[in-house]
Each structure stands twice: as structure tokens, then as C-alpha cells.
PDB file of C-alpha atoms and ligand atoms in Angstrom:
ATOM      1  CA  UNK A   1       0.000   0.000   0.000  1.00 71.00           C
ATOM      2  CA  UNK A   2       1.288   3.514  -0.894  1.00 87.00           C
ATOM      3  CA  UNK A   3       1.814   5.680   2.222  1.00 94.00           C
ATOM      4  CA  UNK A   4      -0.700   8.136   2.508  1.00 97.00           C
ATOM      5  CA  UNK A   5      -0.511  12.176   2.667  1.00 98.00           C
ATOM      6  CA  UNK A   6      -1.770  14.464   3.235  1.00 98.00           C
ATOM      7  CA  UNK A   7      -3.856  14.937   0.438  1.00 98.00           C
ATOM      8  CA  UNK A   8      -6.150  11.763   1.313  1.00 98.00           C
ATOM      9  CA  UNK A   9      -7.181  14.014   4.397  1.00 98.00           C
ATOM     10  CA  UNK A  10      -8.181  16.702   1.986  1.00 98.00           C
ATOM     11  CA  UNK A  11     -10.141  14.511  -0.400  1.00 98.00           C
ATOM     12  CA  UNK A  12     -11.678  12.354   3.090  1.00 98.00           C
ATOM     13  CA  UNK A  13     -12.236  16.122   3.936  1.00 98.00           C
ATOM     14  CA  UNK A  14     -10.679  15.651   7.816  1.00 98.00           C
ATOM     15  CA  UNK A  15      -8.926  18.687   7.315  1.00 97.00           C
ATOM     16  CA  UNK A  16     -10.300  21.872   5.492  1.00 97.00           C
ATOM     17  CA  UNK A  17      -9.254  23.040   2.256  1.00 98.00           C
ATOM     18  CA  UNK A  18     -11.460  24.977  -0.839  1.00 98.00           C
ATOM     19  CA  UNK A  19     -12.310  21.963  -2.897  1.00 98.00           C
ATOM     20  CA  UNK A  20     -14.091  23.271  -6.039  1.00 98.00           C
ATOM     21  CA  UNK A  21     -14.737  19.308  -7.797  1.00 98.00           C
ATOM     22  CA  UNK A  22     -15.050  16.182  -6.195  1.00 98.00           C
ATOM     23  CA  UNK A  23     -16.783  13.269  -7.906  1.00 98.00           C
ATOM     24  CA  UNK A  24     -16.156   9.224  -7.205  1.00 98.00           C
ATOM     25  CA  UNK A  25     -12.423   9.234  -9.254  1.00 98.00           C
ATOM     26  CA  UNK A  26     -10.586  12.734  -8.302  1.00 98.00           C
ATOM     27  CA  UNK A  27     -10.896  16.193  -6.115  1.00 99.00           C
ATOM     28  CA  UNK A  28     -10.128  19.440  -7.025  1.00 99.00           C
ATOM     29  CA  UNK A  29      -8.961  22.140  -4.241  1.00 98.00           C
ATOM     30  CA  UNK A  30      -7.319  25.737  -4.260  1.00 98.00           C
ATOM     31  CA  UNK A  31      -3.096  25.249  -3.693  1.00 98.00           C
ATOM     32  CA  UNK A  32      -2.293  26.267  -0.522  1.00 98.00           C
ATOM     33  CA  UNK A  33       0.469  28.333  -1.797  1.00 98.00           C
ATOM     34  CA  UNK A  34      -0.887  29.566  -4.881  1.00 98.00           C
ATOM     35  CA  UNK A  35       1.386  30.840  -7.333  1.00 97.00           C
ATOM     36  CA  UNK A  36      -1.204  32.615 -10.184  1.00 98.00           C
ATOM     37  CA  UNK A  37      -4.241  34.192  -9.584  1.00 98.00           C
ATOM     38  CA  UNK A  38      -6.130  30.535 -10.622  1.00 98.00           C
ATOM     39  CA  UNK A  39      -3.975  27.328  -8.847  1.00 98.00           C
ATOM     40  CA  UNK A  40      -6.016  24.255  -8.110  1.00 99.00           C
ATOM     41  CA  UNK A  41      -4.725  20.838  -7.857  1.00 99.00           C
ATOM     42  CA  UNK A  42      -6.925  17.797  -9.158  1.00 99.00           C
ATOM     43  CA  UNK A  43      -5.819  15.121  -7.410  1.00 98.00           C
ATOM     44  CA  UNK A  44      -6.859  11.068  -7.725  1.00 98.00           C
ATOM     45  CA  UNK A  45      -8.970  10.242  -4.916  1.00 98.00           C
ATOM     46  CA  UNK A  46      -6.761   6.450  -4.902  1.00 98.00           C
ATOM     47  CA  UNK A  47      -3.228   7.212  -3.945  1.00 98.00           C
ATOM     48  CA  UNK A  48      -0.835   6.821  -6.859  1.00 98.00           C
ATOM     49  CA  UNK A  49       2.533   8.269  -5.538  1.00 98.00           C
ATOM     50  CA  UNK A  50       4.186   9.596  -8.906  1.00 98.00           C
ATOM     51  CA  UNK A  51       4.005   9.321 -12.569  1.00 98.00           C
ATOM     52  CA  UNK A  52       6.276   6.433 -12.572  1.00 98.00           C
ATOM     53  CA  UNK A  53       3.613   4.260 -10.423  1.00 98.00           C
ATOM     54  CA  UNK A  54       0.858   4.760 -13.302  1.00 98.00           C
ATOM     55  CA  UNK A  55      -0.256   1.645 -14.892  1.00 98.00           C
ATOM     56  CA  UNK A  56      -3.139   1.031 -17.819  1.00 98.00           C
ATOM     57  CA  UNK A  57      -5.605   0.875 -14.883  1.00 98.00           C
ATOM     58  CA  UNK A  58      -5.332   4.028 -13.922  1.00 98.00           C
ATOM     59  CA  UNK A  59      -6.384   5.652 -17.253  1.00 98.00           C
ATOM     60  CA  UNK A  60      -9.425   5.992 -16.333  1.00 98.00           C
ATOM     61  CA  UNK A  61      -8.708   8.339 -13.203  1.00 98.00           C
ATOM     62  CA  UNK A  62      -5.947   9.682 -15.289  1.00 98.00           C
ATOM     63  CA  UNK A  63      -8.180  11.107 -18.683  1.00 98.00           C
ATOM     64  CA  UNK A  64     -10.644  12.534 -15.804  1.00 98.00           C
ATOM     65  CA  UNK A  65      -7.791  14.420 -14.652  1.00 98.00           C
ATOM     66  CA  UNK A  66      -7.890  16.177 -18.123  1.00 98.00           C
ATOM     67  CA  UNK A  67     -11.658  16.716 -18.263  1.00 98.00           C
ATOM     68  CA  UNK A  68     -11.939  18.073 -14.925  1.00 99.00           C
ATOM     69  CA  UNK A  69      -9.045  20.352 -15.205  1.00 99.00           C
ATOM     70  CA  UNK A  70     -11.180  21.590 -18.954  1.00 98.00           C
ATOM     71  CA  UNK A  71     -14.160  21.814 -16.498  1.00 98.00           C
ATOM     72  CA  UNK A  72     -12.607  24.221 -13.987  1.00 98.00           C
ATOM     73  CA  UNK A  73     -10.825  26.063 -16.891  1.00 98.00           C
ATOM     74  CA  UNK A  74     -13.937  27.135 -18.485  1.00 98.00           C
ATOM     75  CA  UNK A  75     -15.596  27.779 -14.728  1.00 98.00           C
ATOM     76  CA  UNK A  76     -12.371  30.300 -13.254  1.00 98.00           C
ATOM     77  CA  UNK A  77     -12.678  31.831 -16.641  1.00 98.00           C
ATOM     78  CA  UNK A  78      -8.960  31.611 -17.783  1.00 98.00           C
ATOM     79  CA  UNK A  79      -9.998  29.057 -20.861  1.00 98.00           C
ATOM     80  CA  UNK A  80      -9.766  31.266 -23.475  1.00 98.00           C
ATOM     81  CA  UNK A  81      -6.653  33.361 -22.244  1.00 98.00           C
ATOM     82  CA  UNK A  82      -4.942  29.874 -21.730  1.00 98.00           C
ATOM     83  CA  UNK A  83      -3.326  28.057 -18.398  1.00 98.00           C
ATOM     84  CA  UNK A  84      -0.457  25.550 -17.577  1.00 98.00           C
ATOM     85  CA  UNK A  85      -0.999  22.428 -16.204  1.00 98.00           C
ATOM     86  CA  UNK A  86       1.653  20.995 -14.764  1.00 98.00           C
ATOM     87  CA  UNK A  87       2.392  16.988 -13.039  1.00 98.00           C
ATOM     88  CA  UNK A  88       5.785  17.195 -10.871  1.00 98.00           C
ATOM     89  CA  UNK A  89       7.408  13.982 -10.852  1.00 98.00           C
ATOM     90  CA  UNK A  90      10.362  13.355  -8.286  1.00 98.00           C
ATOM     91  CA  UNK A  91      13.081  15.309  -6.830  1.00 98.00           C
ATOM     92  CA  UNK A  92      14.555  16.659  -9.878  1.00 97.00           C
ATOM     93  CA  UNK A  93      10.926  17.299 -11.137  1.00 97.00           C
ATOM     94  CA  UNK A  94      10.290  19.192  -7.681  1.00 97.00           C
ATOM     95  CA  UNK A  95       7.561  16.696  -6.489  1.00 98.00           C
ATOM     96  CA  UNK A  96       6.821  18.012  -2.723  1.00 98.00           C
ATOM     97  CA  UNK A  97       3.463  16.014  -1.679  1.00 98.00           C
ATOM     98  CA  UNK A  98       3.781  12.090  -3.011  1.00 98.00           C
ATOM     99  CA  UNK A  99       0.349  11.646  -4.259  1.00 98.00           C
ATOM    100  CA  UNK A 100      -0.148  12.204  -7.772  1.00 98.00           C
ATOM    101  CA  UNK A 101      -1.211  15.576  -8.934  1.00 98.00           C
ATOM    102  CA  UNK A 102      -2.175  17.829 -11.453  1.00 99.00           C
ATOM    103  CA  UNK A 103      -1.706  21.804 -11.094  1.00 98.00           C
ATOM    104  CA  UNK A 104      -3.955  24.164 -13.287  1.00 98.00           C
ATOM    105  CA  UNK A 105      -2.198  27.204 -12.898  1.00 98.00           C
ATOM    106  CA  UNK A 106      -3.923  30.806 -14.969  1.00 98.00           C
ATOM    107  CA  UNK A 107      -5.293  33.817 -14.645  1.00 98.00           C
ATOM    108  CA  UNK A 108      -2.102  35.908 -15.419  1.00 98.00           C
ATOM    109  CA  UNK A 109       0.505  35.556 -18.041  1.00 97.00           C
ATOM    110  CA  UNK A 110       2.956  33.006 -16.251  1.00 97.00           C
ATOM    111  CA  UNK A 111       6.112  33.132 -19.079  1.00 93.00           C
ATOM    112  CA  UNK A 112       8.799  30.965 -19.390  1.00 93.00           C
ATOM    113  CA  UNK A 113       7.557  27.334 -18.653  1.00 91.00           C
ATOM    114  CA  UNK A 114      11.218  26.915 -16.157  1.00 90.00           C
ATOM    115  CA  UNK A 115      12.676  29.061 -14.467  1.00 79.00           C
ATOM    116  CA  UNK A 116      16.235  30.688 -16.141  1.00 71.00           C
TER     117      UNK A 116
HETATM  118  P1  DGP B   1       4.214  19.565  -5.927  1.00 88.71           P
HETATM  119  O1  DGP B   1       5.465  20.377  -5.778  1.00 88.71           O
HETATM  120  O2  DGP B   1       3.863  19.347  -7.404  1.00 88.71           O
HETATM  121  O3  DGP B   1       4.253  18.279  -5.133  1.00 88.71           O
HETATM  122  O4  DGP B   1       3.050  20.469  -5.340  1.00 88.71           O
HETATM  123  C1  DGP B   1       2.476  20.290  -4.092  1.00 88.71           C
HETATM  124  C2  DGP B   1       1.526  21.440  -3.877  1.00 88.71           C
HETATM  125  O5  DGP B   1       0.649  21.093  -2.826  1.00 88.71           O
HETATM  126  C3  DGP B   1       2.196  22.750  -3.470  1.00 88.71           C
HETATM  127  O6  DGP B   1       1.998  23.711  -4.509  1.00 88.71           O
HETATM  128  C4  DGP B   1       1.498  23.175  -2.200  1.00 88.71           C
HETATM  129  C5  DGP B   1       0.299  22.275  -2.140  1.00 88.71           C
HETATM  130  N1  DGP B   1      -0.056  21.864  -0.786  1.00 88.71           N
HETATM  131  C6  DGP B   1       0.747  21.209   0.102  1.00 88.71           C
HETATM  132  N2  DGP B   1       0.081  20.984   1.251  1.00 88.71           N
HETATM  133  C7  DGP B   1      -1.176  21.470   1.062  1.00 88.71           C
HETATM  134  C8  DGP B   1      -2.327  21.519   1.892  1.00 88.71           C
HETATM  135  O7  DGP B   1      -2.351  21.061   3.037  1.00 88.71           O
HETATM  136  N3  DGP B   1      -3.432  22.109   1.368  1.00 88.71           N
HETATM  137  C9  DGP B   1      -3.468  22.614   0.097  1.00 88.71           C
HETATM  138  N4  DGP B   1      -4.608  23.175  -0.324  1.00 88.71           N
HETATM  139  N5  DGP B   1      -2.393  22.590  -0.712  1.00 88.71           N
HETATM  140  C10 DGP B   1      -1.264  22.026  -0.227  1.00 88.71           C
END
């Protein structure tokens, strides 16, 4: 079993956070530490720690990532200015919380995609 963080307290909703989607495969909530004026994570309600755990059964959970993160686009209103969405995978990929994530970050012009 893959150790638990503390997103599955989030999606179980023990501890309080601004979750804007939650249906029976992933949650949405508001980053803690938000870094544009839009930055929500959509997260897999099952704990998959990092890209490199993903398997064909997960596709499922994995495509919803991409609809929901479509669905919140349109709803924060940045869909037709554009966003990022960014999956961090490891150290060098500057994974913080091991649970599988996707960040939807808009609502400003963010430049470069890394840092210089
Ligand atoms: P990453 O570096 O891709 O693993 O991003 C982890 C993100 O999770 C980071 O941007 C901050 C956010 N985060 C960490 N702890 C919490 C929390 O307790 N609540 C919320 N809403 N966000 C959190």
C-alpha cells in the first residue's frame, strides 16, 4: 500500500481546504500556496505516488484528470486566455506532496515554462 498524505485528508475532507470538484475518481482544491491568480490541484482520490507508479488501470482516473481540469478552466474563466498544467514527478521534477497531482495554474501571463 502507498503511504498516505496528506492529500487523502483533503479529499476524506478531515482537514479543510477549498475543494471546487469532487466526484467518485478525483478532487479538485485551491493550492495552498498559490502561485497565479487561478492554482487548483486535481488530485486522484486512490493514492498513486508519482508518474512512474501509473499503470493502464489508472487511465481511467488519469483522462478525468484532463476533463476536470477543462471543467474548472472554463468555470475560473482563464480558458480562453490559456493556463499551464503541470504533473511534478520526483526530486529533480520538484515533487513536494507524493500523491499524484495535477496543477492548473492561470489567470495571469505566467512566461517561461522553467525558471532561467
Ligand atoms: P508539488 O510540488 O507538485 O508536489 O506540489 C504540491 C503542492 O501542494 C504545493 O503547490 C502546495 C500544495 N499543498 C501542500 N500541502 C497542502 C495543503 O495542506 N493544502 C493545500 N490546499 N495545498 C497544499
Amino acid at each position: 500500500m502507498a503511504e498516505e498524505t496528506i492529500f487523502s485528508k483533503i479529499i476524506r475532507k478531515e482537514i479543510p481546504s477549498d475543494i471546487v470538484y469532487q466526484d467518485e475518481l478525483v478532487t479538485a482544491f485551491r493550492d495552498i500556496n498559490a502561485q497565479a491568480p487561478t492554482h487548483v490541484l486535481i488530485v486522484p482520490n486512490k493514492i498513486i505516488p508519482t508518474v512512474n507508479d501509473v499503470t493502464e488501470a489508472d487511465e481511467a482516473v488519469l483522462g478525468r484528470l484532463f476533463t476536470v481540469a477543462a471543467k474548472i478552466a472554463e468555470e475560473e474563466g482563464i480558458a480562453r486566455n490559456g493556463y499551464r498544467l503541470i504533473i511534478n514527478c520526483n526530486k529533480d521534477g520538484g515533487q513536494e506532496v507524493y500523491h499524484l497531482h495535477m496543477h492548473i495554474l492561470g489567470g495571469r501571463r505566467l512566461g517561461p515554462m522553467l525558471a532561467r
